[in-house]
mmCIF file of C-alpha atoms in Angstrom:
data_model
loop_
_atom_site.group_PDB
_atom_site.id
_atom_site.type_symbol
_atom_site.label_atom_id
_atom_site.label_comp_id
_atom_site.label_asym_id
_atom_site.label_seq_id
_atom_site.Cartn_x
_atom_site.Cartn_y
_atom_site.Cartn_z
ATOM 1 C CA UNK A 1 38.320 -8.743 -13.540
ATOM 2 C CA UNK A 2 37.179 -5.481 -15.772
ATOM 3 C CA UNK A 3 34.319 -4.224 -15.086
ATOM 4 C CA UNK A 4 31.524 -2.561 -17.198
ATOM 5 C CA UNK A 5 31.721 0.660 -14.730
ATOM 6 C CA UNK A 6 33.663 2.698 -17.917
ATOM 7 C CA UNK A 7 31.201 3.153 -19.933
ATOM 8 C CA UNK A 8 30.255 7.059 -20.547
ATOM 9 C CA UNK A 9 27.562 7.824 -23.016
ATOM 10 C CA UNK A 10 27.097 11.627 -24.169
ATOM 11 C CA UNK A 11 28.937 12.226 -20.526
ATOM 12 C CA UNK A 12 26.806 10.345 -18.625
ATOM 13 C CA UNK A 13 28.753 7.644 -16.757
ATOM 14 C CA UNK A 14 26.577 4.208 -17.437
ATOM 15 C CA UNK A 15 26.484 0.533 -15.328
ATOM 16 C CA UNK A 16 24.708 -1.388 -18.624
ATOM 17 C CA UNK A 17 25.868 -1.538 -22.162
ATOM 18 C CA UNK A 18 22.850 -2.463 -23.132
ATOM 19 C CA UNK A 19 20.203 0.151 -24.999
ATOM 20 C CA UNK A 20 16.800 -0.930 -25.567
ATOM 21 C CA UNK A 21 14.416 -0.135 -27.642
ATOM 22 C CA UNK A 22 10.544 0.102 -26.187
ATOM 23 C CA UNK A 23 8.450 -0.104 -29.450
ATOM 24 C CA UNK A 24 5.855 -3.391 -29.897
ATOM 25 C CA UNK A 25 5.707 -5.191 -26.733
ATOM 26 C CA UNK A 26 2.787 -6.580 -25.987
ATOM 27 C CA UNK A 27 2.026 -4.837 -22.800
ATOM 28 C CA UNK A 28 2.913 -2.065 -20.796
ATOM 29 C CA UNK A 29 3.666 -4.424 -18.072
ATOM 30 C CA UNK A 30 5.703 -6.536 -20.165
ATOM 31 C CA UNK A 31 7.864 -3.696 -20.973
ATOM 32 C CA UNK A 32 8.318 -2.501 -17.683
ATOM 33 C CA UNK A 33 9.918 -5.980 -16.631
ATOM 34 C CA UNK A 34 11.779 -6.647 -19.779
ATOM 35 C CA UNK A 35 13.847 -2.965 -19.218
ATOM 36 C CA UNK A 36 14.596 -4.416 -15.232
ATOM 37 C CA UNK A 37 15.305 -7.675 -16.794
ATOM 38 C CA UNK A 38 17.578 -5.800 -19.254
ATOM 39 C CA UNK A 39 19.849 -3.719 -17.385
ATOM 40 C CA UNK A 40 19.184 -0.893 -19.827
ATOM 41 C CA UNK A 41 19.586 2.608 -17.935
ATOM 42 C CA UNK A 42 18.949 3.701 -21.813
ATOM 43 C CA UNK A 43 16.115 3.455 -23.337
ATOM 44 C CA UNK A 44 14.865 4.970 -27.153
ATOM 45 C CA UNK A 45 11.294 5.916 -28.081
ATOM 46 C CA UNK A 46 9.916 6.991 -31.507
ATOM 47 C CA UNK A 47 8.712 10.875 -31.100
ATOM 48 C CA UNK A 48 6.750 9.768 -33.841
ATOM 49 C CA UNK A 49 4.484 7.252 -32.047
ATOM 50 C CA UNK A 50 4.381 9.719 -29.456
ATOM 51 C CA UNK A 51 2.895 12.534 -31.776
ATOM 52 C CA UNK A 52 0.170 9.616 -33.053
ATOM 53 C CA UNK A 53 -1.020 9.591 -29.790
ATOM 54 C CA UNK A 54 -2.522 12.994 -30.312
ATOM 55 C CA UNK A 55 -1.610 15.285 -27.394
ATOM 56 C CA UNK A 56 1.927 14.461 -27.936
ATOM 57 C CA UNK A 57 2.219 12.562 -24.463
ATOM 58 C CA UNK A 58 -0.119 9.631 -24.373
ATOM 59 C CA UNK A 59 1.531 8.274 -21.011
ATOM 60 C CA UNK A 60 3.456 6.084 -22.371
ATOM 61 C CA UNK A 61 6.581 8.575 -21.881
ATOM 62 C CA UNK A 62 5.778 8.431 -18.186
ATOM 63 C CA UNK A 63 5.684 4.831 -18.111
ATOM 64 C CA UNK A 64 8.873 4.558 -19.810
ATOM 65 C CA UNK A 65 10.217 7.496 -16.935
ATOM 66 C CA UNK A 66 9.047 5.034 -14.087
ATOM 67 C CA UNK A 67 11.477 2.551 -14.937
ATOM 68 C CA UNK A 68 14.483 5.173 -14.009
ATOM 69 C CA UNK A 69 16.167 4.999 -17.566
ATOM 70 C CA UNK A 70 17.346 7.473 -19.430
ATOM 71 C CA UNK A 71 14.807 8.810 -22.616
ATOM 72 C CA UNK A 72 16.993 8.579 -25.809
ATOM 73 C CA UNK A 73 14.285 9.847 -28.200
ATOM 74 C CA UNK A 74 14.812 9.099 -31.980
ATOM 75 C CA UNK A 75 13.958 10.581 -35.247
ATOM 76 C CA UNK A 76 12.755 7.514 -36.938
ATOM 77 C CA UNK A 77 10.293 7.379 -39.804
ATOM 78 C CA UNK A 78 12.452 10.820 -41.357
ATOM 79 C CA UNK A 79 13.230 10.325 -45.036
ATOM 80 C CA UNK A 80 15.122 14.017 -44.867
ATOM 81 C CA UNK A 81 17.238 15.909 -43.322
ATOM 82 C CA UNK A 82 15.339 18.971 -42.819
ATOM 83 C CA UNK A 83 12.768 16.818 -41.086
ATOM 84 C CA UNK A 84 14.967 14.925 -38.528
ATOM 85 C CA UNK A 85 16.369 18.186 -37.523
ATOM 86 C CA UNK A 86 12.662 19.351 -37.219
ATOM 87 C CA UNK A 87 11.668 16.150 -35.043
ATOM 88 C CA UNK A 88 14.736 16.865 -32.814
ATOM 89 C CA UNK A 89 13.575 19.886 -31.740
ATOM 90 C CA UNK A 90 10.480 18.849 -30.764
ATOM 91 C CA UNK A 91 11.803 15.969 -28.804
ATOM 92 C CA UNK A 92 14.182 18.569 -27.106
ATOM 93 C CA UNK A 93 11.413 20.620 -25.805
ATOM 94 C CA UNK A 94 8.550 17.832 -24.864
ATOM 95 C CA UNK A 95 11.344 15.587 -23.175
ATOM 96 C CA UNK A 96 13.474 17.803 -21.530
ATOM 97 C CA UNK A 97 16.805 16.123 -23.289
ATOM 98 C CA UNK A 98 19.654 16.958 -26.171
ATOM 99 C CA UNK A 99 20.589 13.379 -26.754
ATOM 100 C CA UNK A 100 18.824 12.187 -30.398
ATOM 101 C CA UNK A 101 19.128 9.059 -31.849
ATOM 102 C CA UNK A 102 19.149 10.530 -35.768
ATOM 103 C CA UNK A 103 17.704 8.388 -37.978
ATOM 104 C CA UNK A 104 16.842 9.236 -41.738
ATOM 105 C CA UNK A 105 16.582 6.339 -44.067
ATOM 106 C CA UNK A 106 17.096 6.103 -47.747
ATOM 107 C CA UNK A 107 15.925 3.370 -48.578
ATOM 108 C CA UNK A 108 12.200 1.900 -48.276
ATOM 109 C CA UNK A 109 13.516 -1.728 -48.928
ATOM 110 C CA UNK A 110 16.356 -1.750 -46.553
ATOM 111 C CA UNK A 111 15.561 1.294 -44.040
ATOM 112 C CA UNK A 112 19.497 1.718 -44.548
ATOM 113 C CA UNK A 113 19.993 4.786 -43.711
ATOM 114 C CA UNK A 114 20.786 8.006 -46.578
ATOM 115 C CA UNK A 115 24.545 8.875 -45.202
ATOM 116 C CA UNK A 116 24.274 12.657 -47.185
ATOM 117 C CA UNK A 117 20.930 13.470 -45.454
ATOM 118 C CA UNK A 118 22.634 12.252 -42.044
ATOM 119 C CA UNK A 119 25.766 14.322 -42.333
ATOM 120 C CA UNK A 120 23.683 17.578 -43.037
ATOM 121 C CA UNK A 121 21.343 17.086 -40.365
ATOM 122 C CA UNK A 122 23.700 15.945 -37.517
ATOM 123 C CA UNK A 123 25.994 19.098 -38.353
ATOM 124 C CA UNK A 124 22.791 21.259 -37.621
ATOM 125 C CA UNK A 125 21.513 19.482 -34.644
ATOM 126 C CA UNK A 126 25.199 19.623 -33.265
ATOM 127 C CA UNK A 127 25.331 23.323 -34.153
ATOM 128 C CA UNK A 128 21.934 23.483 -32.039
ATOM 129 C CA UNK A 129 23.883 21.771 -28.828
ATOM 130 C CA UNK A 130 22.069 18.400 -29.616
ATOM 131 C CA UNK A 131 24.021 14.742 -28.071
ATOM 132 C CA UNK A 132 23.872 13.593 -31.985
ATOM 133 C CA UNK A 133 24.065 9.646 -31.732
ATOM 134 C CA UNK A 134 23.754 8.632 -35.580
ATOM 135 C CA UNK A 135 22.262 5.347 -37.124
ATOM 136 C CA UNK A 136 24.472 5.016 -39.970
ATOM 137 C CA UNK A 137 25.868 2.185 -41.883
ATOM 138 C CA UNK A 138 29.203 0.323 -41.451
ATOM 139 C CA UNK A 139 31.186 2.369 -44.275
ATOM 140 C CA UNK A 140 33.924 3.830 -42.685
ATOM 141 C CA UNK A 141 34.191 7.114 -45.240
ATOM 142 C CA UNK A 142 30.718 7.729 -43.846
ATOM 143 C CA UNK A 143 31.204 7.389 -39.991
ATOM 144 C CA UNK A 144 34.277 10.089 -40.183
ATOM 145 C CA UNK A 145 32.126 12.419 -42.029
ATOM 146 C CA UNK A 146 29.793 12.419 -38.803
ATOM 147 C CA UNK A 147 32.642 12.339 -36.531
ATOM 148 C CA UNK A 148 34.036 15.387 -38.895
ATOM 149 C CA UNK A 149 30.914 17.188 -38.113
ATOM 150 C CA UNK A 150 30.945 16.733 -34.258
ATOM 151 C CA UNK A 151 28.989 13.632 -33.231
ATOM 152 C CA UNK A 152 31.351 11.368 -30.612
ATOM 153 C CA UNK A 153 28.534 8.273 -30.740
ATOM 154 C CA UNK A 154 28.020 6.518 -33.725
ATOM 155 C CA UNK A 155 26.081 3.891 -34.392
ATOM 156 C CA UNK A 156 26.630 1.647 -36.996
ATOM 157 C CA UNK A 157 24.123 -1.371 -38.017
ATOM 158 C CA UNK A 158 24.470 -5.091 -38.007
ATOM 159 C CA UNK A 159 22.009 -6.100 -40.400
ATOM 160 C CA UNK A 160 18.708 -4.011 -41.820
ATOM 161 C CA UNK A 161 16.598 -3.266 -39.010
ATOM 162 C CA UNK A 162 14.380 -6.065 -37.816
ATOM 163 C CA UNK A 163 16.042 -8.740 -39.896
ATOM 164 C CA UNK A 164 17.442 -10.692 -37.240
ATOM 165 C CA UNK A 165 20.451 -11.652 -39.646
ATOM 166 C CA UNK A 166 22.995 -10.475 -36.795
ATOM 167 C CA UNK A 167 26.789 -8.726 -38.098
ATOM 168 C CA UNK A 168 26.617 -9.183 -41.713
ATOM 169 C CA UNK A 169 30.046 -7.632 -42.030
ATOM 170 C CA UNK A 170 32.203 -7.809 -39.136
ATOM 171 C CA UNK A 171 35.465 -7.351 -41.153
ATOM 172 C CA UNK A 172 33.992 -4.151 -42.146
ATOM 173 C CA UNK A 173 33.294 -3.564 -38.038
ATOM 174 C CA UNK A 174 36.199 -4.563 -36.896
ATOM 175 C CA UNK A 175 37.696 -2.001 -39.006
ATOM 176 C CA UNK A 176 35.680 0.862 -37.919
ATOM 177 C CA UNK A 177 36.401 0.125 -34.166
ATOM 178 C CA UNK A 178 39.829 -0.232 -35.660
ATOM 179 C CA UNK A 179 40.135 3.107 -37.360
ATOM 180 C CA UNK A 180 38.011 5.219 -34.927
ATOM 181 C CA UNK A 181 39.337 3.903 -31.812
ATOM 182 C CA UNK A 182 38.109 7.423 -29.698
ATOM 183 C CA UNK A 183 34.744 7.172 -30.969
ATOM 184 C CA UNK A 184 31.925 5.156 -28.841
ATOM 185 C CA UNK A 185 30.507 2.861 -30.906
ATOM 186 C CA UNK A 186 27.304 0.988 -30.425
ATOM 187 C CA UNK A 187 25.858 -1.502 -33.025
ATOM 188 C CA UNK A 188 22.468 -0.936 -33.739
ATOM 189 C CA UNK A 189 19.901 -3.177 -35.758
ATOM 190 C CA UNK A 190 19.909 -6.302 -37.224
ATOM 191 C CA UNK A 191 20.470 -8.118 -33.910
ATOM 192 C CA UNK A 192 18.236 -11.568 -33.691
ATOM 193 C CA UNK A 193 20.030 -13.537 -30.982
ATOM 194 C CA UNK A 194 22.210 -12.688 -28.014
ATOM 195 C CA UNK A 195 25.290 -14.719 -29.664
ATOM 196 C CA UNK A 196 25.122 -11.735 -32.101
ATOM 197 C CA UNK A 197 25.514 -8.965 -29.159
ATOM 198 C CA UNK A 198 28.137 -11.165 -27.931
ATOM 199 C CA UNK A 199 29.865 -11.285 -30.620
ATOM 200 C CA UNK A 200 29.490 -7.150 -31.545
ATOM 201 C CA UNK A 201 31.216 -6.612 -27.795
ATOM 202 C CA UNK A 202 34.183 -9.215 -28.507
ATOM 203 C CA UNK A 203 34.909 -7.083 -31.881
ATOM 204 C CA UNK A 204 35.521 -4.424 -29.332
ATOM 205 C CA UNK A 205 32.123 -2.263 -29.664
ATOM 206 C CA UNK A 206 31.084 -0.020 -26.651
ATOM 207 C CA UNK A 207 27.619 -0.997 -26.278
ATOM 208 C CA UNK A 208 24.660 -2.756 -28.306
ATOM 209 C CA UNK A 209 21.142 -1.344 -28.595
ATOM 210 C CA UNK A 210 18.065 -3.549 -29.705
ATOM 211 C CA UNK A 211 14.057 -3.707 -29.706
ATOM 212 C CA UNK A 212 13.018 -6.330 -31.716
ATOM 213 C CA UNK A 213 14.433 -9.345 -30.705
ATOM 214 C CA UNK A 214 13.383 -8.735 -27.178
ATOM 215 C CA UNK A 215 10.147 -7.433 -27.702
ATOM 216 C CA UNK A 216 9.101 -9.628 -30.190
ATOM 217 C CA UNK A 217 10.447 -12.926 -27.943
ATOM 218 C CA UNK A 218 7.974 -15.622 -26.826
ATOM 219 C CA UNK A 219 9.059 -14.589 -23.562
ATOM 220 C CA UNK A 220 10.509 -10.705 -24.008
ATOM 221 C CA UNK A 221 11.482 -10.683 -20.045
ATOM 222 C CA UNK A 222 13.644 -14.105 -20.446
ATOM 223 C CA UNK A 223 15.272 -12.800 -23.774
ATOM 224 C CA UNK A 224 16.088 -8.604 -22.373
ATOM 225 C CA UNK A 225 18.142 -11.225 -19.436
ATOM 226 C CA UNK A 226 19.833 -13.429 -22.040
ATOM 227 C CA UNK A 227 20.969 -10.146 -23.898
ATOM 228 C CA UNK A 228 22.270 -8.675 -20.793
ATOM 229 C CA UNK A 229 24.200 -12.010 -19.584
ATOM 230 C CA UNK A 230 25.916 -11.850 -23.511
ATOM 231 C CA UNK A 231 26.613 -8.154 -23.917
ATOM 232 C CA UNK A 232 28.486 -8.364 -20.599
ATOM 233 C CA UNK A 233 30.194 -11.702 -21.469
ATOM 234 C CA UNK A 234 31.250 -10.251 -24.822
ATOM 235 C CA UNK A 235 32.471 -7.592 -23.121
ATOM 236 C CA UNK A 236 34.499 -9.289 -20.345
ATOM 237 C CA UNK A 237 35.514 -11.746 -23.299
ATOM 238 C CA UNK A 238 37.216 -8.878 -25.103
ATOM 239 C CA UNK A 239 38.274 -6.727 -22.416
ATOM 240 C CA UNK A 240 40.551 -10.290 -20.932
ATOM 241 C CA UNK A 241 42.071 -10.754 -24.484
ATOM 242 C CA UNK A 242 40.903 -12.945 -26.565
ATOM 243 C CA UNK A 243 42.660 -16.218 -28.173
ATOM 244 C CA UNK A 244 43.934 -15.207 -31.647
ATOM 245 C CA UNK A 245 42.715 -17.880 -34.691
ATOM 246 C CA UNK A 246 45.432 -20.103 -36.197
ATOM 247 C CA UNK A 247 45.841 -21.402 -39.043
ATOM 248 C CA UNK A 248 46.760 -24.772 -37.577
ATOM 249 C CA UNK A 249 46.533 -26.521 -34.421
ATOM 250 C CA UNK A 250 48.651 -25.416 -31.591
ATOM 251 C CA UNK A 251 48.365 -27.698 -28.544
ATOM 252 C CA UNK A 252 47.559 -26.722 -25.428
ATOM 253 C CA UNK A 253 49.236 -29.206 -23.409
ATOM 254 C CA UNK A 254 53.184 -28.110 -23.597
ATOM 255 C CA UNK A 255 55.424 -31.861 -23.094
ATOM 256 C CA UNK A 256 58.597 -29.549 -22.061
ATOM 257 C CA UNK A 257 59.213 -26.854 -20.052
ATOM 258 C CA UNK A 258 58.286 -25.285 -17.017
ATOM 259 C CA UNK A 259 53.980 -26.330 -16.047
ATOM 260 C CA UNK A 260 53.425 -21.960 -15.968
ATOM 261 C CA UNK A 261 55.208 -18.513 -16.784
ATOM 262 C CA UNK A 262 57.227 -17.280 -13.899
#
């Protein structure tokens, strides 16, 4: 049986694929249990949120600390380049870490992401010794530009954020884990249901990382397990080999020849 013990994000060797997100659940509590639940020995927060707060730390980063994951701060809410790079660094110095989830949408409809604003700032933040782990899109031209300028993690969305709609395109993902096969790819956003995660592991993707759809569950602790049971399922599903689609049936029960392969 393979196991998930390969997994090494930003050199940090990792037990869960899973990364959660810890925005909009409806208790402190509630979150706590959902990340055991979960797996997740990643977790993001929004510096943002954090900076709303006032003094910067309104103890929700200690809460988040408690639960033994790993802080994977993010830039989101940037609409520039010079102002992810900006957030960064003061993630860097109130958390204590150089991993950054860079996020800097384009568009106010879609949140998709501006891919010339990204490539600028994750060459900078690279240049600064940052982790840079990109939300980008699933155009391929785009994710080697960031690999071009140094980031190894990319991640590439399903669906607009919060949509639920799951892998819109997964000819165009299967062709990015295709075409970048040294790059550690984890698909981000757009995630509704766990069938979706499953299926972003069978394409062959190194991780999944969510918020929503747990947090936003009837029953977030019930859902961060379901999502853990189907990332590691689709995982174990594509790491076995899956059965290639035919065009036609092909039965299963052989009339001649030996009952197995020897």
């Amino acid at each position: 049986m393979t196991s998930t013990r390969d997994f090494v994000l930003g050199g940090l060797p990792l037990q869960s694929r899973f990364l959660l997100g810890t925005a909009g659940y409806p208790s402190p509590e509630v979150l706590r249990q959902a990340i055991a639940a979960s797996g997740s020995q990643v977790v993001t927060l929004g510096l943002k949120r954090q900076l709303a707060g006032g003094s910067g730390d309104n103890g929700f980063i200690e809460i988040i600390r408690g639960c033994g994951a790993h802080l994977l701060p993010n830039t989101a809410g940037c609409r520039t380049a010079r102002e992810a790079v900006t957030l960064a660094h003061m993630a860097r110095e109130l958390l204590q870490t150089h991993w950054i989830k860079l996020e800097v949408v384009g568009d106010e409809h879609t949140l998709q992401p501006d891919p010339f604003e990204l490539v600028e700032a994750a060459a900078q933040l690279v240049k600064d010794g940052f982790e840079v782990l990109p939300y980008c899109t699933d155009d391929l031209v785009s994710c080697q530009r960031l690999l071009d300028v140094g980031c190894r993690v990319l991640m590439p969305w399903g669906a607009p954020i919060g949509s639920a709609q799951g892998l819109l395109n997964p000819w165009a993902l299967r062709t990015l884990r295709a075409r970048l096969p040294q790059a550690t790819l984890i698909v981000d956003a757009g995630i509704g249901a766990p069938s979706h995660a499953a299926l972003a592991m069978e394409l062959g993707f190194d991780a999944v990382l969510l918020n929503s759809a747990v947090a936003q569950a009837g029953d977030p602790v019930g859902m961060a397990a379901a999502f853990r049971l189907a990332i590691e399922g689709g995982h174990l599903a594509h790491a076995s080999g899956l059965l290639a689609p035919q065009p036609m049936a092909v039965a299963s029960t052989p009339v001649t020849g030996r009952p197995f392969e020897v």
